[in-house]
Short mmCIF file of C-alpha atoms in Angstrom, two decimals:
data_model
loop_
_atom_site.label_atom_id
_atom_site.label_comp_id
_atom_site.label_asym_id
_atom_site.label_seq_id
_atom_site.Cartn_x
_atom_site.Cartn_y
_atom_site.Cartn_z
CA MET A 1 8.86 -18.22 17.10
CA SER A 2 9.36 -14.37 17.43
CA GLU A 3 7.16 -12.33 19.37
CA ILE A 4 4.29 -10.54 17.74
CA LYS A 5 4.59 -6.62 17.93
CA ASN A 6 2.00 -5.35 20.09
CA ILE A 7 0.06 -2.62 18.36
CA LYS A 8 -3.24 -1.66 20.23
CA ASN A 9 -3.66 1.67 18.86
CA LEU A 10 -2.45 4.23 16.33
CA LYS A 11 -0.34 6.02 18.92
CA GLU A 12 1.43 2.77 19.67
CA PHE A 13 1.79 2.20 16.03
CA SER A 14 3.44 5.46 15.45
CA THR A 15 6.46 4.73 17.53
CA SER A 16 7.54 2.46 14.72
CA ALA A 17 10.87 3.20 13.01
CA ASP A 18 10.13 3.19 9.41
CA ARG A 19 12.02 0.80 7.15
CA PHE A 20 10.74 2.55 3.97
CA GLU A 21 12.25 5.80 3.00
CA GLY A 22 10.78 8.89 1.44
CA ALA A 23 12.25 10.48 -1.82
CA ASN A 24 11.03 7.56 -3.54
CA LEU A 25 9.63 8.56 -7.20
CA LEU A 26 6.09 7.23 -6.53
CA CYS A 27 3.46 9.85 -7.64
CA PRO A 28 2.41 12.16 -4.69
CA GLY A 29 -0.64 10.53 -3.11
CA CYS A 30 0.17 6.86 -4.04
CA ALA A 31 -1.19 4.32 -1.87
CA HIS A 32 1.55 1.96 -2.82
CA SER A 33 3.87 3.36 -0.11
CA ILE A 34 1.01 3.78 2.38
CA ILE A 35 0.35 -0.17 2.09
CA VAL A 36 4.21 -0.86 2.33
CA ARG A 37 4.71 1.19 5.38
CA GLU A 38 1.64 -0.43 7.13
CA VAL A 39 3.08 -3.83 6.26
CA LEU A 40 6.75 -3.23 7.25
CA ASN A 41 5.56 -1.40 10.38
CA ALA A 42 3.56 -4.29 11.65
CA THR A 43 6.63 -6.25 12.59
CA ASN A 44 9.93 -5.63 14.39
CA ASP A 45 11.47 -8.75 12.70
CA ASP A 46 13.96 -8.88 10.06
CA LEU A 47 12.57 -8.63 6.65
CA ILE A 48 13.59 -10.13 3.33
CA LEU A 49 11.75 -8.38 0.52
CA SER A 50 11.23 -8.48 -3.12
CA ALA A 51 9.30 -6.56 -5.51
CA SER A 52 8.17 -7.42 -9.13
CA THR A 53 8.49 -4.78 -11.97
CA GLY A 54 6.09 -2.25 -11.52
CA CYS A 55 5.49 1.11 -10.06
CA LEU A 56 6.70 0.10 -6.60
CA GLU A 57 10.04 -1.39 -7.98
CA VAL A 58 11.00 1.42 -10.41
CA CYS A 59 10.05 4.10 -8.24
CA THR A 60 12.07 2.84 -4.94
CA ALA A 61 15.14 1.51 -6.61
CA VAL A 62 16.19 4.16 -9.02
CA TYR A 63 19.94 3.64 -9.22
CA PRO A 64 21.92 4.74 -7.36
CA TYR A 65 19.37 5.14 -4.77
CA THR A 66 17.24 2.57 -2.72
CA SER A 67 14.47 3.30 -0.43
CA TRP A 68 14.37 0.18 1.36
CA ASP A 69 16.26 -0.46 4.83
CA ALA A 70 15.82 -4.08 4.64
CA SER A 71 17.16 -6.90 2.31
CA TRP A 72 15.34 -6.21 -0.96
CA ILE A 73 15.82 -7.77 -4.27
CA HIS A 74 14.32 -7.53 -7.88
CA ILE A 75 14.77 -9.64 -10.65
CA GLY A 76 11.93 -9.62 -13.25
CA PHE A 77 8.30 -8.84 -13.77
CA GLU A 78 6.84 -12.21 -13.12
CA ASN A 79 9.19 -13.64 -10.09
CA SER A 80 9.24 -11.55 -7.01
CA SER A 81 7.38 -14.60 -5.50
CA THR A 82 9.97 -17.14 -6.53
CA ALA A 83 12.91 -14.95 -5.57
CA VAL A 84 11.66 -14.79 -2.21
CA ALA A 85 10.70 -18.36 -2.15
CA GLY A 86 14.35 -19.23 -3.17
CA ALA A 87 15.55 -16.99 -0.12
CA GLU A 88 13.21 -18.86 2.21
CA ILE A 89 14.26 -22.46 1.10
CA MET A 90 17.86 -21.36 1.38
CA TYR A 91 17.31 -20.03 4.98
CA LYS A 92 15.63 -23.33 5.89
CA ALA A 93 18.57 -25.16 4.39
CA LEU A 94 21.17 -23.30 6.31
CA LYS A 95 19.22 -23.40 9.45
CA LYS A 96 19.03 -27.25 9.30
CA LYS A 97 22.93 -27.35 8.54
CA GLY A 98 23.45 -25.18 11.51
CA ARG A 99 25.17 -22.53 9.33
CA LEU A 100 23.28 -19.39 10.43
CA LYS A 101 25.19 -16.85 12.42
CA GLN A 102 22.02 -15.69 14.57
CA PRO A 103 19.65 -18.56 14.32
CA GLU A 104 17.44 -17.21 16.86
CA ARG A 105 16.41 -14.31 14.54
CA THR A 106 13.47 -15.36 12.45
CA PRO A 107 13.22 -13.02 9.19
CA LYS A 108 9.87 -12.69 7.49
CA PHE A 109 9.79 -13.28 3.69
CA VAL A 110 7.50 -10.89 1.79
CA SER A 111 7.07 -10.33 -1.97
CA PHE A 112 5.35 -7.32 -3.29
CA ALA A 113 3.93 -7.36 -6.78
CA GLY A 114 1.49 -5.16 -8.59
CA ASP A 115 -1.72 -6.62 -9.96
CA GLY A 116 -0.47 -6.91 -13.50
CA ALA A 117 2.70 -8.70 -11.98
CA SER A 118 0.20 -11.08 -9.82
CA TYR A 119 -2.95 -11.63 -11.95
CA ASP A 120 -1.32 -11.86 -15.32
CA ILE A 121 2.44 -12.18 -15.61
CA GLY A 122 3.52 -13.75 -12.50
CA PHE A 123 0.28 -15.95 -11.95
CA GLN A 124 2.00 -19.23 -12.67
CA TRP A 125 4.99 -18.40 -10.33
CA ILE A 126 2.79 -17.27 -7.58
CA SER A 127 0.55 -20.51 -7.83
CA GLY A 128 3.71 -22.52 -7.61
CA CYS A 129 4.90 -20.83 -4.58
CA MET A 130 1.55 -21.25 -2.84
CA GLU A 131 1.45 -24.88 -3.93
CA ARG A 132 4.96 -25.66 -2.65
CA GLY A 133 3.99 -24.18 0.89
CA HIS A 134 6.77 -21.80 1.19
CA ASN A 135 6.59 -19.95 4.45
CA MET A 136 6.17 -16.50 2.78
CA MET A 137 3.59 -13.71 2.03
CA HIS A 138 2.79 -12.49 -1.28
CA ILE A 139 1.22 -8.97 -1.21
CA VAL A 140 -0.70 -7.67 -4.34
CA LEU A 141 -0.90 -3.99 -4.62
CA ASP A 142 -4.06 -4.02 -6.69
CA ASN A 143 -4.63 -0.83 -8.61
CA GLU A 144 -6.53 -2.47 -11.29
CA VAL A 145 -4.12 -1.46 -14.24
CA TYR A 146 -0.64 -1.56 -15.52
CA ALA A 147 0.00 1.84 -14.02
CA ASN A 148 3.73 1.89 -14.56
CA THR A 149 3.76 1.50 -18.40
CA GLY A 150 0.78 4.07 -19.06
CA GLY A 151 -2.24 2.24 -17.78
CA GLN A 152 -3.09 -0.73 -19.91
CA ARG A 153 -5.68 -3.31 -18.87
CA SER A 154 -4.82 -6.02 -16.64
CA SER A 155 -7.14 -8.98 -15.80
CA SER A 156 -7.74 -7.05 -12.51
CA THR A 157 -9.36 -4.15 -14.34
CA PRO A 158 -13.16 -3.94 -13.69
CA ILE A 159 -15.89 -3.76 -16.03
CA GLY A 160 -16.50 -0.23 -17.61
CA SER A 161 -13.11 1.24 -16.59
CA SER A 162 -11.26 3.02 -19.22
CA ALA A 163 -7.73 1.85 -19.73
CA THR A 164 -5.45 2.73 -22.58
CA THR A 165 -5.84 -0.46 -24.29
CA SER A 166 -9.57 -0.73 -23.75
CA PRO A 167 -10.57 2.92 -23.88
CA GLU A 168 -14.09 4.46 -23.76
CA GLY A 169 -15.30 6.04 -26.96
CA LYS A 170 -18.32 6.12 -29.34
CA LYS A 171 -18.50 2.43 -29.62
CA SER A 172 -17.23 1.15 -26.34
CA TYR A 173 -17.66 1.64 -22.70
CA GLY A 174 -14.07 0.54 -21.86
CA GLU A 175 -13.19 -2.76 -20.24
CA LYS A 176 -15.55 -5.36 -21.09
CA ARG A 177 -14.54 -8.27 -18.87
CA ASN A 178 -15.05 -8.54 -15.04
CA LYS A 179 -12.08 -8.50 -12.55
CA LYS A 180 -10.60 -11.95 -11.97
CA ASP A 181 -11.42 -13.31 -8.74
CA MET A 182 -7.88 -13.94 -7.23
CA MET A 183 -8.84 -14.41 -3.82
CA ALA A 184 -10.98 -17.41 -4.77
CA ILE A 185 -8.29 -18.75 -6.84
CA MET A 186 -5.71 -18.41 -4.17
CA ALA A 187 -8.03 -19.85 -1.48
CA ALA A 188 -8.56 -22.86 -3.85
CA HIS A 189 -4.79 -23.61 -3.33
CA GLY A 190 -5.78 -24.51 0.14
CA ILE A 191 -3.12 -22.05 1.73
CA PRO A 192 -3.58 -21.20 5.46
CA TYR A 193 -4.39 -17.58 4.88
CA VAL A 194 -5.92 -15.46 2.10
CA ALA A 195 -6.98 -11.80 2.93
CA GLN A 196 -8.13 -8.73 1.22
CA VAL A 197 -7.12 -5.46 2.99
CA ALA A 198 -7.23 -1.70 2.36
CA PRO A 199 -4.89 0.97 3.45
CA ASN A 200 -7.69 2.93 4.89
CA LYS A 201 -8.47 0.43 7.43
CA TRP A 202 -4.91 0.39 9.01
CA LYS A 203 -6.05 -1.65 11.99
CA ASP A 204 -7.60 -4.46 10.23
CA MET A 205 -4.64 -4.49 7.61
CA VAL A 206 -2.13 -4.80 10.81
CA LYS A 207 -4.21 -7.56 12.15
CA LYS A 208 -4.23 -9.60 9.09
CA ILE A 209 -0.50 -9.16 8.17
CA GLN A 210 0.34 -10.12 11.77
CA HIS A 211 -1.75 -13.11 11.43
CA GLY A 212 -0.33 -13.85 8.10
CA PHE A 213 3.22 -13.78 9.56
CA ALA A 214 2.39 -15.85 12.34
CA VAL A 215 1.06 -18.60 10.38
CA GLU A 216 3.35 -21.37 8.96
CA GLY A 217 2.97 -21.56 4.99
CA PRO A 218 2.24 -19.48 2.18
CA VAL A 219 0.03 -16.34 2.53
CA PHE A 220 -1.55 -14.27 -0.14
CA ILE A 221 -2.83 -10.62 0.48
CA ASN A 222 -4.83 -8.45 -1.96
CA ALA A 223 -4.41 -4.98 -0.80
CA VAL A 224 -6.43 -2.17 -2.72
CA SER A 225 -4.21 0.60 -4.05
CA PRO A 226 -6.04 3.66 -5.40
CA CYS A 227 -3.95 4.91 -8.34
CA THR A 228 -4.29 8.78 -8.34
CA THR A 229 -2.85 8.86 -11.90
CA GLU A 230 -4.83 6.00 -13.69
CA TRP A 231 -7.99 6.30 -11.66
CA LYS A 232 -8.00 9.93 -12.22
CA PHE A 233 -8.61 11.85 -8.96
CA ASP A 234 -6.86 14.27 -6.96
CA PRO A 235 -3.90 13.08 -4.84
CA LYS A 236 -5.26 14.33 -1.71
CA ASP A 237 -8.32 11.97 -2.11
CA THR A 238 -6.43 8.87 -2.17
CA MET A 239 -7.85 7.68 1.34
CA ASN A 240 -11.22 8.99 0.55
CA ILE A 241 -11.42 6.81 -2.68
CA ALA A 242 -10.32 3.74 -0.51
CA ASP A 243 -12.97 4.63 2.12
CA LEU A 244 -15.42 4.87 -0.68
CA ALA A 245 -14.24 1.39 -2.17
CA THR A 246 -14.66 -0.51 1.25
CA ASP A 247 -17.65 1.21 2.17
CA SER A 248 -19.46 0.58 -1.28
CA LEU A 249 -18.26 -2.91 -0.76
CA VAL A 250 -16.70 -2.95 -4.20
CA PHE A 251 -13.64 -4.06 -2.10
CA PRO A 252 -15.15 -6.02 0.57
CA LEU A 253 -12.58 -6.68 3.45
CA TYR A 254 -12.46 -10.46 4.24
CA GLU A 255 -10.29 -13.36 5.04
CA ILE A 256 -10.32 -17.16 4.12
CA ILE A 257 -8.55 -19.66 6.53
CA ASP A 258 -7.16 -22.87 5.38
CA GLY A 259 -9.03 -22.25 1.89
CA ARG A 260 -12.39 -23.02 3.69
CA GLU A 261 -13.41 -20.58 6.45
CA LEU A 262 -14.44 -17.23 5.37
CA ASN A 263 -14.69 -14.46 7.77
CA ILE A 264 -15.98 -10.97 6.89
CA THR A 265 -13.70 -8.34 8.81
CA TYR A 266 -15.41 -5.11 8.01
CA ARG A 267 -18.98 -4.43 7.74
CA PRO A 268 -19.42 -0.78 6.84
CA LYS A 269 -21.99 1.01 9.08
CA ASN A 270 -23.62 2.87 6.13
CA ILE A 271 -23.23 1.14 2.86
CA VAL A 272 -22.50 3.61 0.22
CA PRO A 273 -24.12 3.25 -3.40
CA VAL A 274 -21.52 2.08 -5.85
CA GLU A 275 -22.53 4.97 -7.90
CA GLU A 276 -20.60 7.22 -5.49
CA TYR A 277 -17.59 5.33 -5.85
CA LEU A 278 -17.73 5.30 -9.50
CA ALA A 279 -18.45 9.04 -9.71
CA ALA A 280 -15.34 9.83 -7.84
CA GLN A 281 -12.92 8.49 -10.49
CA GLY A 282 -12.32 9.97 -13.91
CA ARG A 283 -11.83 6.37 -15.36
CA PHE A 284 -15.59 5.55 -15.02
CA LYS A 285 -16.76 9.14 -15.94
CA HIS A 286 -18.27 8.03 -19.25
CA LEU A 287 -20.64 5.58 -17.36
CA PHE A 288 -22.63 8.56 -16.35
CA LYS A 289 -23.54 9.12 -19.96
CA ASP A 290 -27.24 8.14 -20.63
CA GLU A 291 -26.38 5.26 -23.08
CA TYR A 292 -24.12 3.55 -20.48
CA LYS A 293 -26.21 4.36 -17.24
CA TYR A 294 -27.36 0.76 -17.27
CA LEU A 295 -23.86 -0.38 -16.46
CA ILE A 296 -24.13 1.39 -13.12
CA LYS A 297 -27.07 -0.66 -12.19
CA GLU A 298 -25.01 -3.86 -13.38
CA TRP A 299 -22.37 -2.69 -11.13
CA GLN A 300 -24.53 -2.46 -8.22
CA ASP A 301 -26.12 -5.79 -8.79
CA ARG A 302 -22.79 -7.26 -9.02
CA VAL A 303 -21.39 -6.11 -5.77
CA ASP A 304 -24.64 -6.86 -4.13
CA GLU A 305 -24.56 -10.27 -5.26
CA LYS A 306 -20.78 -10.63 -4.17
CA TRP A 307 -21.66 -9.46 -0.94
CA ALA A 308 -24.62 -11.87 -0.41
CA TYR A 309 -22.38 -14.64 -1.61
CA LEU A 310 -19.66 -13.80 1.02
CA GLN A 311 -22.34 -13.51 3.80
CA ARG A 312 -23.74 -16.98 2.92
CA ARG A 313 -20.26 -18.48 2.87
CA GLU A 314 -19.19 -16.89 6.42
CA GLU A 315 -22.38 -18.22 7.81
CA ALA A 316 -22.05 -21.91 5.99
CA ARG A 317 -18.53 -22.21 7.50
CA ILE A 318 -17.54 -24.07 4.23
CA MET B 1 28.02 5.14 -8.50
CA MET B 2 26.44 6.04 -11.83
CA THR B 3 27.73 9.59 -11.84
CA LYS B 4 31.27 8.17 -12.69
CA LYS B 5 29.93 6.35 -15.76
CA GLY B 6 29.45 7.45 -19.13
CA TRP B 7 26.00 7.61 -20.70
CA ASP B 8 26.16 4.36 -22.37
CA GLU B 9 27.55 2.52 -19.59
CA PHE B 10 25.45 0.90 -17.05
CA GLU B 11 26.00 -1.89 -14.29
CA ILE B 12 24.12 -5.15 -15.22
CA GLY B 13 23.64 -6.03 -11.58
CA ALA B 14 23.94 -3.78 -8.54
CA MET B 15 23.85 -4.20 -4.91
CA LEU B 16 23.29 -0.91 -2.80
CA ARG B 17 24.08 -0.57 0.84
CA THR B 18 21.47 1.53 2.70
CA PHE B 19 23.66 2.22 5.89
CA ASN B 20 27.51 2.75 6.35
CA GLY B 21 28.94 0.11 8.50
CA LYS B 22 26.74 -2.18 10.48
CA ILE B 23 23.26 -1.84 11.82
CA ASP B 24 21.89 -4.49 13.96
CA ASP B 25 18.40 -3.46 15.05
CA ILE B 26 16.76 -1.36 12.30
CA ALA B 27 13.31 -1.76 13.61
CA GLY B 28 14.51 -0.32 16.91
CA THR B 29 16.39 2.53 15.60
CA GLN B 30 14.70 5.89 14.65
CA GLN B 31 15.72 7.48 11.40
CA GLN B 32 17.71 10.41 13.14
CA ASP B 33 19.96 7.59 14.81
CA ARG B 34 20.87 5.75 11.57
CA ASP B 35 23.91 6.15 9.58
CA TYR B 36 22.35 6.45 6.13
CA SER B 37 24.85 5.86 3.15
CA GLU B 38 24.58 7.95 0.03
CA ASN B 39 22.68 5.27 -1.65
CA SER B 40 19.61 5.58 0.48
CA SER B 41 16.97 7.72 -0.85
CA TYR B 42 16.66 9.09 2.68
CA THR B 43 19.64 11.43 1.77
CA ALA B 44 17.84 12.74 -1.32
CA SER B 45 15.09 15.24 -1.67
CA VAL B 46 12.01 15.61 -3.54
CA ALA B 47 11.11 19.04 -2.25
CA ASP B 48 11.26 20.63 -5.62
CA TRP B 49 8.10 18.48 -6.55
CA ARG B 50 5.94 20.37 -4.33
CA LEU B 51 3.58 23.29 -5.37
CA ILE B 52 1.74 23.37 -2.20
CA LYS B 53 3.05 22.43 1.17
CA PRO B 54 1.52 21.43 4.45
CA ILE B 55 2.13 23.81 7.50
CA PHE B 56 1.62 22.12 10.84
CA ASN B 57 0.20 24.06 13.78
CA LYS B 58 0.83 22.22 17.07
CA ASP B 59 -1.80 24.25 18.99
CA TYR B 60 -4.58 22.24 17.58
CA CYS B 61 -3.00 18.75 17.33
CA ILE B 62 -4.36 15.89 19.21
CA ASP B 63 -1.78 13.58 18.36
CA CYS B 64 -4.08 11.05 16.82
CA GLN B 65 -1.57 10.12 14.06
CA PHE B 66 -3.96 9.54 11.28
CA CYS B 67 -1.56 11.85 9.30
CA TRP B 68 1.22 9.64 10.28
CA VAL B 69 -0.05 6.43 9.18
CA TYR B 70 -1.56 7.77 5.89
CA CYS B 71 1.47 9.61 4.73
CA PRO B 72 2.75 7.90 1.57
CA ASP B 73 6.23 9.60 1.98
CA VAL B 74 7.25 8.92 5.62
CA SER B 75 7.27 12.73 6.01
CA ILE B 76 5.17 13.16 9.24
CA ILE B 77 7.67 12.87 12.06
CA SER B 78 6.21 11.40 15.12
CA ARG B 79 8.50 10.58 18.15
CA ASP B 80 7.18 9.22 21.63
CA LYS B 81 3.58 9.20 20.39
CA LYS B 82 3.86 13.09 19.67
CA LEU B 83 3.65 14.75 16.27
CA ILE B 84 6.85 16.81 15.82
CA GLY B 85 6.44 18.19 12.47
CA VAL B 86 6.89 17.64 8.80
CA ASP B 87 10.12 16.49 6.75
CA MET B 88 10.27 19.06 4.11
CA ASP B 89 12.89 17.26 2.29
CA HIS B 90 10.70 14.08 1.57
CA CYS B 91 7.12 15.68 1.33
CA LYS B 92 5.60 15.73 -2.08
CA GLY B 93 2.76 17.94 -1.14
CA CYS B 94 0.01 15.34 -1.75
CA GLY B 95 -2.17 16.78 0.94
CA ILE B 96 -3.49 13.33 2.24
CA CYS B 97 -2.65 14.42 5.83
CA VAL B 98 -4.64 17.47 5.61
CA GLU B 99 -7.72 15.08 4.51
CA ALA B 100 -7.01 12.88 7.42
CA CYS B 101 -6.67 15.48 10.09
CA PRO B 102 -9.78 15.41 12.18
CA THR B 103 -9.51 18.46 14.44
CA ASN B 104 -11.44 21.53 13.98
CA PRO B 105 -9.76 23.88 12.80
CA LYS B 106 -7.45 21.35 11.19
CA SER B 107 -3.78 21.24 12.56
CA LEU B 108 -2.44 20.81 8.93
CA LEU B 109 -3.46 22.91 6.09
CA MET B 110 -1.85 23.13 2.70
CA PHE B 111 -0.45 26.47 1.67
CA PRO B 112 1.47 27.73 -1.62
CA GLU B 113 4.93 26.45 -1.48
CA GLN B 114 6.49 30.28 -1.01
CA ALA B 115 4.03 30.82 1.89
CA ASP B 116 5.62 32.01 5.38
CA GLU B 117 5.18 29.49 8.04
CA GLU B 118 5.05 31.87 11.02
CA SER B 119 2.80 34.36 9.48
CA GLU B 120 0.31 31.50 8.35
CA ILE B 121 0.29 30.14 11.72
CA ALA B 122 -0.52 33.58 13.16
CA ASN B 123 -3.41 33.96 10.80
CA TRP B 124 -4.69 30.35 11.32
CA PRO B 125 -8.29 29.95 10.46
CA LYS B 126 -10.80 29.75 13.43
CA LYS B 127 -13.02 27.06 14.61
CA ASP B 128 -15.39 26.09 11.86
CA GLU B 129 -18.84 26.21 13.70
CA LYS B 130 -21.25 23.47 12.40
CA GLU B 131 -24.61 24.41 11.32
CA ALA B 132 -27.42 23.25 13.42
#
């Protein structure tokens, strides 16, 4: 086993040599690259990476440029997870045959995908990877919309959000279905580690990523990625929106070990009303019209219910 | 390279090498010591995306590194736990670093792209007294 990188505080973290480069074409203020940097800097080991089609892929690999300083591959929309799973199997096979040039080096296998590529299009592939028990990590950059193609709804889009294929208008308040609970689905695979992270809680994020790298077997990470373009807020507010998301418990930070043990890893000191989170984003603007105000209360109830459920799960240890 | 191809020609699969020659320990080599190839986006610039730019005033900086960790474009340069400056080739001017800066007055502030760094630092805002 390789050593876990020692990161006690932000100053120590800042001595990391980035393996992700600037001059990628992500929007100013995009949270994707913040998440990617925090993940890559959490380890000193070699990395074998892949990305599904999506914002991250099209913006970091614009021929003839690449923004990655590690082995990185893109194949299709659905199969970032299987691409990395293939590399991982091959690594194991070569190791068994003694054909690795530097067998003492233990690379980490990570696949990145957006919520569209994970919740919808790549769902079967990810499920397969998790079930087969590859030693890899799948990270979802969850911006709740197909941001790369112009903001179509995905199954991660929450109720009331206005997306281009579920727009708000005279007869509609936008998306009508609730967000798919991917965390529960992945935990149901019985995999060693499932966690939800947010870029604004970098320490929690690094801890979870390092735990994920340390365990043997598939790891699923759902990372909240506020999208300045589709969530419609000012680029400078990316981290403020992420703060609102975690502090209003719309995105509670928790982990599930071995599909059973649930731990809440962040409890906000002051819980912010969901209304503040909704009000900060243009995609929920219409919910503040009189006829849709009831949806805000429904939002709050849903978030409260989920939080109560998580706490009960944590207490029961089942 | 794509520049040598016609408008209707495209490579079906491509492999790009980030570095010239061999690099053994990337995670232990800081950016200035790496031999980037022309295929790395590190050699490109997005400076023309900016309308506003951050100016760094080191007099007030406490090296907390919040700007470093939240910079989406790897543009805050920190070495040996100290903030050195902003990489103006890769900064897109989003302003997250200014939002993240906890000092009073802030040690990073946004100014119009054409602003002169020296004169802005000379006229830096004074400490903002909190109302009781």
